[in-house]
Structure formats: C-alpha cells, structure tokens
Amino acid sequence: MPEESVRPLERGLAVLRALAVAEEQGQLRAGDLVRATGLARSTVDRVVATLARIGYVRARGQQLHLTPRLMELGNAYLAASGLTGEVAARTARLADELDESVSLAVPDGDGVRFVTQAARRRAMSVAFRIGDLLPPERCAPGALFADAWGEEEWAAWHARVAAGPAREAFPALPPGPAPSAVPDLAARVARARETGWALDDQLIEPGLVAVAVPVRDSAGRVRYALSAVSHTSRHTAEGLAEAVLPRLRAEAARLGG
C-alpha cells in the first residue's frame, strides 16, 4: 500500500492516542494536541473535525473528549485479529474449568495489550483490565511476542528500558517500584522458544503469577497469547504451570490456524 495513503490514518490515530492519554490525566484542547502529536495546528483541526463528524470526539467548549462510539475501532481491530465472540466464550469456559483467571493478549508495538479477560468466579478483583498495555519484560506474553522482534525492535526496547521507569508509557502498571530482579527479556525469550510457554513469577507485582502459551496462525506466527493468572496464595509459579499447561496448550491448538 502506498505510504501516502496511510498517512491520514496515522495522523488520526496519533490524535486519538493523545486524547486517550488525556482522558486519564485531565482536559485537552486542540493546542495541547499540537504539542502532544507534533502535528501542525491546521492538521490537528482537520483531524478533530473529521473525528467529530463521525462521532468519535465531542467538543465541550474548547475541551475535547472521546465518545463511546470510538469503541467501533476497537471492535474492528478485534474482529480483524480473529477474536470473535466464540473465542471470548471459550476463554470464559476455560477460566471456569481451571478455576483461574484467563486472558488473551496481542502485541502492540513493544508492549502487550490485553484484549479478552475472564476472571475466576470467586476472584474479588482483576489485576488488569481489557485494553491495558504492559511492558513485555514484566508479563508472560511479552517473552512470546518478543521472539518475533528484529534488530530494530530490540534496539528500540533497549532504548526505552535505558530511559528509565516505564510508568509513563504503561500507566496500567501498579504503583510502587518495579521488582528489583526482573529476568533479562532475551533470556526469557530463549527459554520460551525452547519450552513453548512463558512464565511470569511476580514480575508485575508481588503475589501475581501467570503462564502464557502462544496461539499461532496458519503460517506459524504468534497471533496472540493465552494466559492463566493466579496468586501465590494458591500456586507457586511452577506449580501453576504444572496445573494449567496441558489445558492451555490444548485450547491454544483449537484457537490457532
């Protein structure tokens, strides 16, 4: 596809991304969008007018807000990824069977985006919500997705990690300092490539453990990751893997292709 034909889409997504961040941090005006996106003011005005026309953005005075209709974009993305209602239903059934929370995640840049989640029935709360973005070095699916990275992606990841704490880029991270001994991502990728699954032993927060397996497309590429999540009050990380891996692998095989 010619590069020129996708630039309007890229500009629209840049504006929506800035607005999404602003929804969590406070109010945003068109002038703020210019600074946040690096786009010219005339371009921002055109993009905002288009988004308002199709019902994705609403203006209240000079303040701009996203509307519920924006969920159409997310739904289109999920449909294109093959994450149908049947996939979500199977995820919920698996959570009931395992009596653990189960989630599906997809790669998003150098991050991991959760797109489907089913909590275990007696769980009081879920650590992360659908749509949350996590850094790959601090969750199980990250080791599966990073296996497809080339030199450019690894260089960008190293630069991001070297720049300091990831909280600004990943606001879903729980408060508090990162674990002091996060395993090297490259070593975790090599381990996941060897075993066919990845482990999160309290990388996100104390007490949280997870096991993830890849769901592959017909070409063998990792389409998304299927994870079971538990707590150290119920399982050690290795104990969780022993308990859930056979069913996770069987379900991933059914979902793949």
Coordinates of C-alpha atoms in Angstrom, one line a residue:
M1 CA 0.0 0.0 0.0
P2 CA 1.5 3.4 -0.9
E3 CA 2.8 5.3 2.1
E4 CA 0.8 8.4 1.3
S5 CA -2.5 6.5 1.5
V6 CA -1.9 5.5 5.2
R7 CA -0.7 8.9 6.5
P8 CA -4.2 10.3 7.2
L9 CA -4.9 7.1 9.2
E10 CA -1.6 7.5 11.1
R11 CA -2.4 11.2 11.9
G12 CA -5.9 10.2 13.1
L13 CA -4.5 7.5 15.4
A14 CA -1.9 9.9 16.8
V15 CA -4.7 12.3 17.8
L16 CA -6.8 9.6 19.3
R17 CA -3.8 8.3 21.2
A18 CA -3.1 11.7 22.7
L19 CA -6.8 12.1 23.6
A20 CA -6.9 8.7 25.2
V21 CA -3.9 9.7 27.5
A22 CA -5.6 13.0 28.3
E23 CA -8.8 11.2 29.3
E24 CA -6.8 9.7 32.2
Q25 CA -4.7 12.7 33.0
G26 CA -7.1 15.7 32.6
Q27 CA -8.5 18.0 30.0
L28 CA -7.1 18.6 26.5
R29 CA -7.5 21.3 23.9
A30 CA -6.5 21.5 20.2
G31 CA -3.4 23.4 21.1
D32 CA -2.4 20.6 23.5
L33 CA -2.8 18.1 20.7
V34 CA -0.4 20.1 18.6
R35 CA 2.3 19.7 21.3
A36 CA 1.4 16.1 22.1
T37 CA 1.5 14.9 18.5
G38 CA 3.9 17.2 16.7
L39 CA 1.4 17.8 14.0
A40 CA 0.6 21.2 12.6
R41 CA -2.4 23.1 14.0
S42 CA -4.2 23.0 10.7
T43 CA -3.7 19.3 10.5
V44 CA -5.0 18.8 14.1
D45 CA -8.0 20.9 13.3
R46 CA -8.9 18.8 10.2
V47 CA -8.4 15.5 12.1
V48 CA -10.5 16.7 15.0
A49 CA -13.3 17.9 12.7
T50 CA -13.3 14.6 10.9
L51 CA -13.4 12.6 14.2
A52 CA -16.2 14.8 15.5
R53 CA -18.1 14.3 12.3
I54 CA -18.1 10.5 12.6
G55 CA -18.9 10.7 16.3
Y56 CA -15.6 9.7 17.9
V57 CA -14.8 13.0 19.5
R58 CA -17.0 15.6 21.2
A59 CA -16.1 19.2 22.0
R60 CA -17.3 20.9 25.2
G61 CA -16.3 24.4 24.8
Q62 CA -12.6 24.3 24.0
Q63 CA -12.2 20.9 25.7
L64 CA -12.1 17.7 23.6
H65 CA -13.4 14.3 24.8
L66 CA -13.6 10.8 23.3
T67 CA -17.1 9.3 22.9
P68 CA -18.3 5.8 23.5
R69 CA -18.7 5.3 19.7
L70 CA -14.9 5.1 19.5
M71 CA -15.3 1.5 20.6
E72 CA -16.1 0.8 17.0
L73 CA -12.4 1.0 16.2
G74 CA -11.6 -1.4 19.0
N75 CA -14.3 -3.8 17.8
A76 CA -12.9 -3.7 14.2
Y77 CA -9.4 -4.4 15.5
L78 CA -10.6 -7.4 17.5
A79 CA -12.6 -8.7 14.6
A80 CA -9.6 -8.4 12.3
S81 CA -7.5 -10.3 14.9
G82 CA -9.9 -13.2 14.8
L83 CA -11.0 -12.6 18.4
T84 CA -14.7 -13.4 17.9
G85 CA -17.4 -13.8 20.4
E86 CA -16.8 -17.6 20.3
V87 CA -13.2 -17.0 21.3
A88 CA -14.3 -14.9 24.2
A89 CA -16.8 -17.6 25.2
R90 CA -14.2 -20.3 25.1
T91 CA -11.9 -18.1 27.3
A92 CA -14.7 -17.8 29.9
R93 CA -15.3 -21.6 29.8
L94 CA -11.6 -22.2 30.3
A95 CA -11.5 -19.9 33.3
D96 CA -14.4 -21.8 34.9
E97 CA -12.7 -25.2 34.2
L98 CA -9.3 -24.1 35.5
D99 CA -10.8 -22.0 38.3
E100 CA -8.2 -19.4 37.4
S101 CA -8.4 -16.1 35.6
V102 CA -7.7 -16.5 31.8
S103 CA -6.8 -13.7 29.3
L104 CA -5.8 -13.2 25.7
A105 CA -3.2 -10.6 24.7
V106 CA -1.8 -9.3 21.5
P107 CA 1.4 -7.5 20.7
D108 CA 1.1 -3.7 20.4
G109 CA 4.4 -2.1 19.4
D110 CA 6.9 -3.2 22.1
G111 CA 4.0 -3.7 24.6
V112 CA 1.5 -6.3 25.4
R113 CA -2.2 -5.4 25.1
F114 CA -4.9 -7.4 26.9
V115 CA -8.0 -7.9 24.7
T116 CA -10.1 -10.6 26.4
Q117 CA -10.3 -11.5 30.1
A118 CA -12.3 -13.9 32.2
A119 CA -11.9 -13.8 36.0
R120 CA -12.2 -16.9 38.1
R121 CA -15.6 -17.0 39.8
R122 CA -14.5 -16.3 43.3
A123 CA -12.0 -13.7 42.5
M124 CA -12.5 -10.4 44.3
S125 CA -10.8 -8.3 41.7
V126 CA -8.9 -8.5 38.4
A127 CA -5.4 -7.1 38.3
F128 CA -5.7 -5.7 34.8
R129 CA -8.5 -4.6 32.5
I130 CA -9.2 -5.2 28.9
G131 CA -7.3 -2.7 26.9
D132 CA -4.4 -2.3 29.4
L133 CA -0.9 -2.1 27.9
L134 CA 2.0 -3.8 29.8
P135 CA 5.8 -3.8 29.1
P136 CA 7.0 -7.1 27.7
E137 CA 9.7 -7.6 30.3
R138 CA 7.1 -7.7 33.1
C139 CA 4.5 -10.1 31.8
A140 CA 4.4 -13.7 30.5
P141 CA 3.1 -12.9 26.9
G142 CA 6.0 -10.5 26.4
A143 CA 8.5 -13.3 26.1
L144 CA 6.4 -14.9 23.4
F145 CA 5.9 -11.8 21.3
A146 CA 9.5 -10.5 21.5
D147 CA 10.6 -13.7 19.8
A148 CA 9.5 -12.2 16.5
W149 CA 11.4 -8.9 17.0
G150 CA 14.2 -7.9 14.7
E151 CA 17.2 -5.8 15.4
E152 CA 15.2 -2.5 15.1
E153 CA 12.6 -3.7 17.7
W154 CA 15.2 -4.9 20.1
A155 CA 17.2 -1.6 19.8
A156 CA 14.0 0.4 20.5
W157 CA 13.2 -1.8 23.5
H158 CA 16.7 -1.4 24.9
A159 CA 16.5 2.4 24.5
R160 CA 13.1 2.5 26.2
V161 CA 14.4 0.5 29.2
A162 CA 17.5 2.5 29.5
A163 CA 15.5 5.7 29.6
G164 CA 14.1 4.8 33.0
P165 CA 10.8 3.8 34.6
A166 CA 8.1 2.6 32.2
R167 CA 5.2 4.1 34.1
E168 CA 4.6 7.0 31.7
A169 CA 4.4 4.7 28.7
F170 CA 2.5 2.0 30.6
P171 CA 0.1 3.7 33.0
A172 CA -1.6 0.4 33.8
L173 CA 1.4 -0.7 35.8
P174 CA 0.6 -1.0 39.5
P175 CA 2.0 1.7 41.8
G176 CA 5.3 1.2 43.6
P177 CA 8.8 0.3 42.4
A178 CA 9.5 -2.4 39.8
P179 CA 10.8 -5.7 41.0
S180 CA 14.5 -5.5 41.8
A181 CA 15.4 -8.6 39.9
V182 CA 13.4 -8.7 36.6
P183 CA 14.9 -11.5 34.5
D184 CA 16.6 -10.5 31.3
L185 CA 14.0 -10.4 28.5
A186 CA 16.3 -12.0 25.9
A187 CA 16.9 -14.9 28.3
R188 CA 13.1 -15.3 28.8
V189 CA 12.6 -15.3 25.1
A190 CA 15.1 -18.0 24.6
R191 CA 13.5 -20.1 27.4
A192 CA 10.1 -19.6 25.9
R193 CA 11.3 -20.6 22.5
E194 CA 12.8 -23.8 24.0
T195 CA 9.8 -24.8 26.1
G196 CA 6.9 -23.4 24.1
W197 CA 5.5 -21.4 27.0
A198 CA 6.4 -18.4 29.2
L199 CA 6.2 -17.6 32.9
D200 CA 5.6 -14.5 35.0
D201 CA 6.8 -15.1 38.5
Q202 CA 5.7 -11.9 40.2
L203 CA 7.2 -9.7 37.5
I204 CA 4.2 -7.3 37.6
E205 CA 3.5 -7.2 41.3
P206 CA 4.1 -9.3 44.4
G207 CA 1.9 -12.3 44.6
L208 CA 0.8 -12.4 40.9
V209 CA 1.9 -15.4 38.8
A210 CA 1.0 -16.3 35.2
V211 CA 1.6 -18.8 32.5
A212 CA 1.2 -18.0 28.8
V213 CA 1.2 -20.1 25.6
P214 CA 1.3 -18.9 22.0
V215 CA -1.7 -19.1 19.7
R216 CA -0.3 -19.3 16.2
D217 CA -1.8 -18.6 12.8
S218 CA -1.6 -21.0 9.8
A219 CA 1.9 -19.7 9.0
G220 CA 3.2 -20.4 12.4
R221 CA 3.4 -16.8 13.6
V222 CA 2.3 -16.0 17.2
R223 CA -1.2 -14.4 16.7
Y224 CA -1.9 -13.8 20.4
A225 CA -1.1 -15.3 23.8
L226 CA -3.4 -17.3 26.0
S227 CA -2.6 -16.9 29.7
A228 CA -3.8 -18.2 33.1
V229 CA -3.2 -15.9 36.0
S230 CA -3.2 -16.8 39.7
H231 CA -1.8 -15.8 43.1
T232 CA 0.9 -17.2 45.2
S233 CA -1.7 -17.9 47.9
R234 CA -2.9 -20.6 45.5
H235 CA 0.1 -21.6 43.4
T236 CA 3.8 -21.2 43.0
A237 CA 4.7 -20.1 39.5
E238 CA 6.0 -23.6 38.6
G239 CA 3.0 -25.2 40.3
L240 CA 0.6 -23.1 38.2
A241 CA 2.4 -24.1 35.1
E242 CA 2.2 -27.8 36.0
A243 CA -1.6 -27.4 36.8
V244 CA -2.7 -25.4 33.7
L245 CA -0.3 -26.1 30.8
P246 CA -2.0 -29.1 29.3
R247 CA -5.3 -27.4 29.0
L248 CA -3.8 -24.1 27.9
R249 CA -1.9 -25.9 25.1
A250 CA -5.0 -27.8 24.0
E251 CA -7.1 -24.7 23.9
A252 CA -4.3 -22.8 22.0
A253 CA -4.3 -25.5 19.4
R254 CA -8.1 -25.2 18.9
L255 CA -7.9 -21.4 18.7
G256 CA -4.9 -21.4 16.2
G257 CA -4.9 -21.8 12.5

